Coordinates of C-alpha atoms in Angstrom, one line a residue:
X1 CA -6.7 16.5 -31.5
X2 CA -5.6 14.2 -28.9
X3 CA -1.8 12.9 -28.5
X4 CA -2.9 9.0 -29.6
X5 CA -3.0 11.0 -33.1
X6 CA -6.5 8.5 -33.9
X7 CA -8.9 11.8 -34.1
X8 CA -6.8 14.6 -35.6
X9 CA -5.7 12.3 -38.6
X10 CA -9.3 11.5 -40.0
X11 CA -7.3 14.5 -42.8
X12 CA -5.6 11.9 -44.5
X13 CA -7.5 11.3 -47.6
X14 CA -6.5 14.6 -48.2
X15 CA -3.2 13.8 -48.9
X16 CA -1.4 11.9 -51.9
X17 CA -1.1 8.1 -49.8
X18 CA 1.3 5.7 -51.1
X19 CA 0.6 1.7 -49.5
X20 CA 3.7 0.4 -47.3
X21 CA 5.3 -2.5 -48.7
X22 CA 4.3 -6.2 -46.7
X23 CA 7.3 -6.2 -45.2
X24 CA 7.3 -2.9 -43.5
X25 CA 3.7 -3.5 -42.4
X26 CA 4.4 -6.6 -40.6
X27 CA 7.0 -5.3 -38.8
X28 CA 5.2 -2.3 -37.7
X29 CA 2.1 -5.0 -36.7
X30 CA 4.9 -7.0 -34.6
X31 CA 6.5 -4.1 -33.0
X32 CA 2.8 -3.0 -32.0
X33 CA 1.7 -6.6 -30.9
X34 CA 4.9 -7.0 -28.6
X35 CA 4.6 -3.8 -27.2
X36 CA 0.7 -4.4 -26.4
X37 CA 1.6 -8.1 -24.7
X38 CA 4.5 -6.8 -23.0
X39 CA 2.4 -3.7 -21.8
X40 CA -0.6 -5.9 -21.0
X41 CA 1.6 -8.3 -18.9
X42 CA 3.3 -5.7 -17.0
X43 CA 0.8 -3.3 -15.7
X44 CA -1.5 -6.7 -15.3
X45 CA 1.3 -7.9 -13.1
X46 CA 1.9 -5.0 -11.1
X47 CA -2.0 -5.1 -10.5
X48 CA -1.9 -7.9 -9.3
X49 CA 0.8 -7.3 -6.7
X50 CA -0.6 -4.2 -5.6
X51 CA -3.8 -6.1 -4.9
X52 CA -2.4 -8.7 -3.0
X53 CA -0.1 -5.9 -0.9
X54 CA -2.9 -5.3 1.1
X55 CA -1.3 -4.6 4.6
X56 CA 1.1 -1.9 2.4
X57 CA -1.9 -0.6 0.8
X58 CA -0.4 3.5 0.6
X59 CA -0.8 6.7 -2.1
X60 CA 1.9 6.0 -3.7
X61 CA 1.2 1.9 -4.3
X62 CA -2.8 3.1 -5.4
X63 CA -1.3 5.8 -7.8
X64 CA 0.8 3.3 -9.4
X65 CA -2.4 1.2 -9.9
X66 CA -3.9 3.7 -11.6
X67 CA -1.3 4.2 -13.7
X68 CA -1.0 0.7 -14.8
X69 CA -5.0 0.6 -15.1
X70 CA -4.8 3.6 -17.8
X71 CA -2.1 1.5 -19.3
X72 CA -3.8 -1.2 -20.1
X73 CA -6.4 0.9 -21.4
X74 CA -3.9 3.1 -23.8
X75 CA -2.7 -0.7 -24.6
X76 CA -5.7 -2.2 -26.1
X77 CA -7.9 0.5 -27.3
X78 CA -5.2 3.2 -28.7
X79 CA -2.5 0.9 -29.6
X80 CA -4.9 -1.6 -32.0
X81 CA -7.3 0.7 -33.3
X82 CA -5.0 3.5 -34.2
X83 CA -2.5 1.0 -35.8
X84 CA -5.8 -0.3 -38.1
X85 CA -6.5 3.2 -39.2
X86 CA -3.5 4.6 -39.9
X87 CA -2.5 1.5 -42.2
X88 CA -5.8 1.0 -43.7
X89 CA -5.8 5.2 -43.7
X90 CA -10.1 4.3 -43.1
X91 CA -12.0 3.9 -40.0
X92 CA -14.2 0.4 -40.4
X93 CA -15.4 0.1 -36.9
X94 CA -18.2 2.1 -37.1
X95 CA -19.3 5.8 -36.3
X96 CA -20.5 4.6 -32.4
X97 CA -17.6 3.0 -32.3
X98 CA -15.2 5.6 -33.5
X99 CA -17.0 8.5 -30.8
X100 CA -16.5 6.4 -28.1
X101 CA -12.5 5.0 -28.9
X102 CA -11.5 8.9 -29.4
X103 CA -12.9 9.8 -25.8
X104 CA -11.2 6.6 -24.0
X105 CA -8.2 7.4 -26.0
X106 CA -7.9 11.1 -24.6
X107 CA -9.2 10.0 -20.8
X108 CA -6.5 7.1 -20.7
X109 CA -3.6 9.0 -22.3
X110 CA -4.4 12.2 -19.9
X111 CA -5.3 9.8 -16.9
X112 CA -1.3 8.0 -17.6
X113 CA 0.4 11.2 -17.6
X114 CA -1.1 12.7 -15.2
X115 CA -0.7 9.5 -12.5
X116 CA 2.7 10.5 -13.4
X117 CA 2.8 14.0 -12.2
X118 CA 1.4 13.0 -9.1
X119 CA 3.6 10.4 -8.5
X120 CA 6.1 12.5 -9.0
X121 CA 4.0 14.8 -6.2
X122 CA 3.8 12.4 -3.9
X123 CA 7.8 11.0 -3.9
X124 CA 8.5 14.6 -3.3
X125 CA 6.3 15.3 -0.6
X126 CA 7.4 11.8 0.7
X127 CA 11.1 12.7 0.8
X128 CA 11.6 16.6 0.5
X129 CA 8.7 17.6 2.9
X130 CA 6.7 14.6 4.6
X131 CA 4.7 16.4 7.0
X132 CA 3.2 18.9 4.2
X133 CA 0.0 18.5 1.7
X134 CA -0.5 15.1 0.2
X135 CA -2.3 14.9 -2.9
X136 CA -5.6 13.0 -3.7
X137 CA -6.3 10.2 -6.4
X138 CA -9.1 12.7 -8.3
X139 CA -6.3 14.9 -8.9
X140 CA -5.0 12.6 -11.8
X141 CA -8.2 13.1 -13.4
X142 CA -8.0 16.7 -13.8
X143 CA -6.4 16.8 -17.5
X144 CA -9.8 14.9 -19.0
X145 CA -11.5 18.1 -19.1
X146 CA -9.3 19.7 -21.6
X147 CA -10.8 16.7 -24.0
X148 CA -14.1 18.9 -24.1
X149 CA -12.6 21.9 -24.3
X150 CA -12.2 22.2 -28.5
X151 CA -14.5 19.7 -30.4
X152 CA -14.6 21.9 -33.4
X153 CA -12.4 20.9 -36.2
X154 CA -12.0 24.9 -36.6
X155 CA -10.5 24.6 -33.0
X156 CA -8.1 22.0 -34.0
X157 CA -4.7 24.1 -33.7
X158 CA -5.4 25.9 -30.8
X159 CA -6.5 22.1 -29.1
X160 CA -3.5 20.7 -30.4
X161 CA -1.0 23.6 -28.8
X162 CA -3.0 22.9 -25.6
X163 CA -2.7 19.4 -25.3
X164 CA 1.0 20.0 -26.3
X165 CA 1.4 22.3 -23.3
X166 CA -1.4 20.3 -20.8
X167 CA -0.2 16.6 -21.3
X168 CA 3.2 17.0 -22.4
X169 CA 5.4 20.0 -21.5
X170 CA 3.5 20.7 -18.2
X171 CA 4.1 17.4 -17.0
X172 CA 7.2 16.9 -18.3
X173 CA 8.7 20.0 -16.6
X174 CA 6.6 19.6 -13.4
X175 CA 7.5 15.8 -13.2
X176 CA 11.8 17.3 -13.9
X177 CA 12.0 20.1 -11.4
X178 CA 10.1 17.3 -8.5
X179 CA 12.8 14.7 -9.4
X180 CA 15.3 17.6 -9.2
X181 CA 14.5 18.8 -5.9
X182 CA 14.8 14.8 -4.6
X183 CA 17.8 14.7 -6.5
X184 CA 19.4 18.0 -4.4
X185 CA 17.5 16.7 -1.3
X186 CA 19.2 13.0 -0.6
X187 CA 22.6 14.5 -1.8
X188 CA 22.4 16.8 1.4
X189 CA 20.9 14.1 3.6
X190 CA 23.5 11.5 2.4
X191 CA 26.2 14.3 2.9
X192 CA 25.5 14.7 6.7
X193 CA 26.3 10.6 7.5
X194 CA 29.4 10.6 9.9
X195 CA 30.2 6.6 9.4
X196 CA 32.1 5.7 6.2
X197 CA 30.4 2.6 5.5
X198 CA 27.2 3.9 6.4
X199 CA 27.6 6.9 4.2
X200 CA 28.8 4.9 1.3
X201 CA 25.9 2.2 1.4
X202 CA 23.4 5.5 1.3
X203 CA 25.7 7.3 -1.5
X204 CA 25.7 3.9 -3.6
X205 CA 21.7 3.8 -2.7
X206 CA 21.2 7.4 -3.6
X207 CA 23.3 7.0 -7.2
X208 CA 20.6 4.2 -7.9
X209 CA 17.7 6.3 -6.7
X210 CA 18.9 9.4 -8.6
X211 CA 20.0 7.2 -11.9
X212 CA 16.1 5.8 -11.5
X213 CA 14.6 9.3 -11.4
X214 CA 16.7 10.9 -14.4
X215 CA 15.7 7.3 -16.3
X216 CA 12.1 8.6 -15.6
X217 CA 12.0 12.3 -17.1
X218 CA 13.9 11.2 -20.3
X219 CA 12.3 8.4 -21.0
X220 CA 8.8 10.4 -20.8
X221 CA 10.4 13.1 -22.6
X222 CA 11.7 10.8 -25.5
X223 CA 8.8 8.5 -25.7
X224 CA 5.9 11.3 -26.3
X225 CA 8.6 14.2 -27.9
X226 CA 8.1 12.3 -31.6
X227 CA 4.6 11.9 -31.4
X228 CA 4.2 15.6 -30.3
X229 CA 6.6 16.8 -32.5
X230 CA 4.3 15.3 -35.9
X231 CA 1.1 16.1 -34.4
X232 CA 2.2 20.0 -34.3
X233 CA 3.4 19.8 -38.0
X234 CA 0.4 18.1 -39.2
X235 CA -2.4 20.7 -37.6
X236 CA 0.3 24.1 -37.8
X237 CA 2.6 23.2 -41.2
X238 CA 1.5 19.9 -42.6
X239 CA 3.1 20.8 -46.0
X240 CA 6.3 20.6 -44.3
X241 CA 5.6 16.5 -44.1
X242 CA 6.4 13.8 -46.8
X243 CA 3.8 13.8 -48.0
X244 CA 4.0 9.9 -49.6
X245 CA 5.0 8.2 -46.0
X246 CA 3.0 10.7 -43.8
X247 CA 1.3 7.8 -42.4
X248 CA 4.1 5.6 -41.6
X249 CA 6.2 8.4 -39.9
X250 CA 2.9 9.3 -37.8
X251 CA 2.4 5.3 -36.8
X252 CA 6.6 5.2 -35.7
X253 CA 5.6 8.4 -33.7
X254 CA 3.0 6.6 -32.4
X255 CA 4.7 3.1 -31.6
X256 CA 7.5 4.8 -29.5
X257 CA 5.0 6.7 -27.7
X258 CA 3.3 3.9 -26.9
X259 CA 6.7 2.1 -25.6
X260 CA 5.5 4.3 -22.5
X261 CA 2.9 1.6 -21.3
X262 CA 5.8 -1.1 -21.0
X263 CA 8.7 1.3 -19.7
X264 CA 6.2 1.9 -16.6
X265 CA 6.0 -1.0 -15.0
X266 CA 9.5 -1.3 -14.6
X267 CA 10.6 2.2 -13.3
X268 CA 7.3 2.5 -11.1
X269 CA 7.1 -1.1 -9.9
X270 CA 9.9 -4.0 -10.7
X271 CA 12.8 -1.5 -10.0
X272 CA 11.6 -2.2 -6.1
X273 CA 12.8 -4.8 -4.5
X274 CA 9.5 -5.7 -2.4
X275 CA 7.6 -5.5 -6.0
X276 CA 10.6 -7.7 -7.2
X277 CA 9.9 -10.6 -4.2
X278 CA 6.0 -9.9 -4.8
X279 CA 6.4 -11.2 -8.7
X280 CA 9.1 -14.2 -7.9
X281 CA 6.2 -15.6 -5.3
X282 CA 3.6 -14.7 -7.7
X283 CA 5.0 -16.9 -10.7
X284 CA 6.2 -19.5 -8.2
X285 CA 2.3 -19.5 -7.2
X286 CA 1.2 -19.6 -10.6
X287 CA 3.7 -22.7 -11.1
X288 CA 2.8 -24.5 -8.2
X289 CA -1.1 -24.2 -9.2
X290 CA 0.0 -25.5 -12.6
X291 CA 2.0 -28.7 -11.1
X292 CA -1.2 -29.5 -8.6
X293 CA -3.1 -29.2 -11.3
X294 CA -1.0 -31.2 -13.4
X295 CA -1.0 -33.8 -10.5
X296 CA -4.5 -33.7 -10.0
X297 CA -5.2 -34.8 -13.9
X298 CA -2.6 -37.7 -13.5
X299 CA -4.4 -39.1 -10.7
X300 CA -7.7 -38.6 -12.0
X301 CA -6.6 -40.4 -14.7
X302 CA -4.8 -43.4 -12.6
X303 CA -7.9 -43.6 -11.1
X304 CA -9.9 -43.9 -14.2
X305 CA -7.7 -46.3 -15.3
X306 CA -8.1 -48.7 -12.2
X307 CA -11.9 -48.5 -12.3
X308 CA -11.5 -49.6 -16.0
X309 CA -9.2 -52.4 -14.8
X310 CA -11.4 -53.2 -12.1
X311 CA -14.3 -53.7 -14.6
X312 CA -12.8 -55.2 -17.1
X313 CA -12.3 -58.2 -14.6
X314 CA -15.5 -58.0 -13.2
X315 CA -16.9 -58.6 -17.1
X316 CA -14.7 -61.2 -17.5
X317 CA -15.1 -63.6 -14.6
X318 CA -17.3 -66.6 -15.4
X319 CA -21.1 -66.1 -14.6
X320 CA -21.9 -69.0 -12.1
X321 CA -19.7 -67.4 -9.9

């Protein structure tokens, strides 16, 4: 069973299902939809940027990509098509259809978190030890072999404790004790500034640093800890669930885990300030396309409306001239 929950709850027929009422559901559809647009803007965004970065093109800025690219993927085919099952509680998209969403649904979720983990890699071998091994971009794609690993529904606890330990705890406590060692690390290297102002413009930068790494590892631990939490009852003690709103907690699980996707952007791209200058002269671009476009039209249009002026003389001036 994978963590986007779309595979391990094909079950739910089994249980006693009771409809949510219209206005429940439409919230839950406008929470999804303004977590997909905002999710789909920002990692599109930061794409963008990254792209146009090209005489900074670095590890860190790629793995970043990457992380935005799996994103958008976790944004438009986990977030829509889990959300239609789970309140429909019946898959209409088709068996082919159905095969192929479960497998880009495990690849994008294990591709995210693992990006993640070697982000968190790479700061720390960026700040703690710079001249020591540097990890590679196929690394991040480790984690999609544990989707092949149990596709027997007789398999499905022992999957389910493994992606529990694989894409969740082992990330989360790798991705802790790197942010911890940065954390210890620029504490000491602040400490050892002689100059007062000097020392508190690095103390004030290192509070921000640290307050953006500790933002990181609970946010990834709060966002995926609900989801987690349900999809170990369900497969280990599902009688333990309600079993009238089953679906509705799972889809809340499932919302706040997907909150992940829009979080990211922010703590692995806008928090910087070169990312921030990239995005004010991207939208200033963007508007100055729009007004010379906009200008373009009008004059196209004066134009138009000359030549028709032009003409309509032309028609009415007497013949023998």
């Amino acid at each position: 069973m994978n963590l986007t929950g779309n595979s391990s709850h094909s079950l739910f027929f089994h249980f006693e299902t009771c409809q949510p009422s219209f206005p429940a559901v439409f919230l839950l559809i406008t929470a999804y939809a303004i977590v997909t647009l905002v999710g789909l803007l920002g990692n599109f965004c930061l794409i963008v940027i990254i792209g146009k970065q090209k005489e900074s093109q670095n590890v860190t800025n790629i793995l970043i990509a990457n992380l935005s690219v799996s994103d958008i993927l976790i944004c438009v085919m986990c977030i829509p098509f889990t959300a239609a099952y789970t309140l429909m509680d019946y898959w209409v998209f088709g068996e082919a259809m159905c095969k192929m969403n479960n497998f880009v649904q495990s690849m994008s979720v294990t591709v995210s978190t693992f990006s993640l983990v070697l982000i968190a890699i790479e700061r720390y071998q960026l700040i703690v030890n710079p001249r020591g091994w540097k990890p590679k971009i196929a690394h991040a794609f480790w984690g999609i072999v544990f989707i092949w690993m149990w596709p027997s529904v007789e398999e499905r606890q022992g999957y389910t404790t493994t992606m529990l330990v694989c894409q969740y705890f082992f990330p989360l406590g790798f991705i802790f004790i790197c942010y911890l060692k940065i954390f210890v690390c620029l504490q000491k290297r602040y400490g050892k500034v002689d100059n007062i102002k000097e020392n508190e413009n690095r103390l004030n930068e290192s509070k921000r640093i640290n307050a953006m790494l500790i933002s990181i590892v609970v946010t990834f631990g709060a966002c995926w800890l609900p989801l987690n939490v349900f999809n170990i009852m369900f497969d280990w003690n599902y009688e333990a669930l309600i079993s009238c709103h089953h679906n509705v907690i799972f889809i809340l699980c499932h919302l706040v885990a997907m909150i992940s996707t829009c979080v990211n952007p922010f703590f692995y791209g806008f928090l910087n300030k070169n990312f921030q200058k990239d995005l004010v002269i991207l939208f200033h671009n963007f508007k100055c396309f729009e007004s010379q476009e906009l200008y373009e039209n009008i004059a196209l249009s004066t134009v138009n409306t000359d030549v028709s002026k032009v003409s309509m003389k032309l028609n009415n001036m007497p013949a023998n001239i």
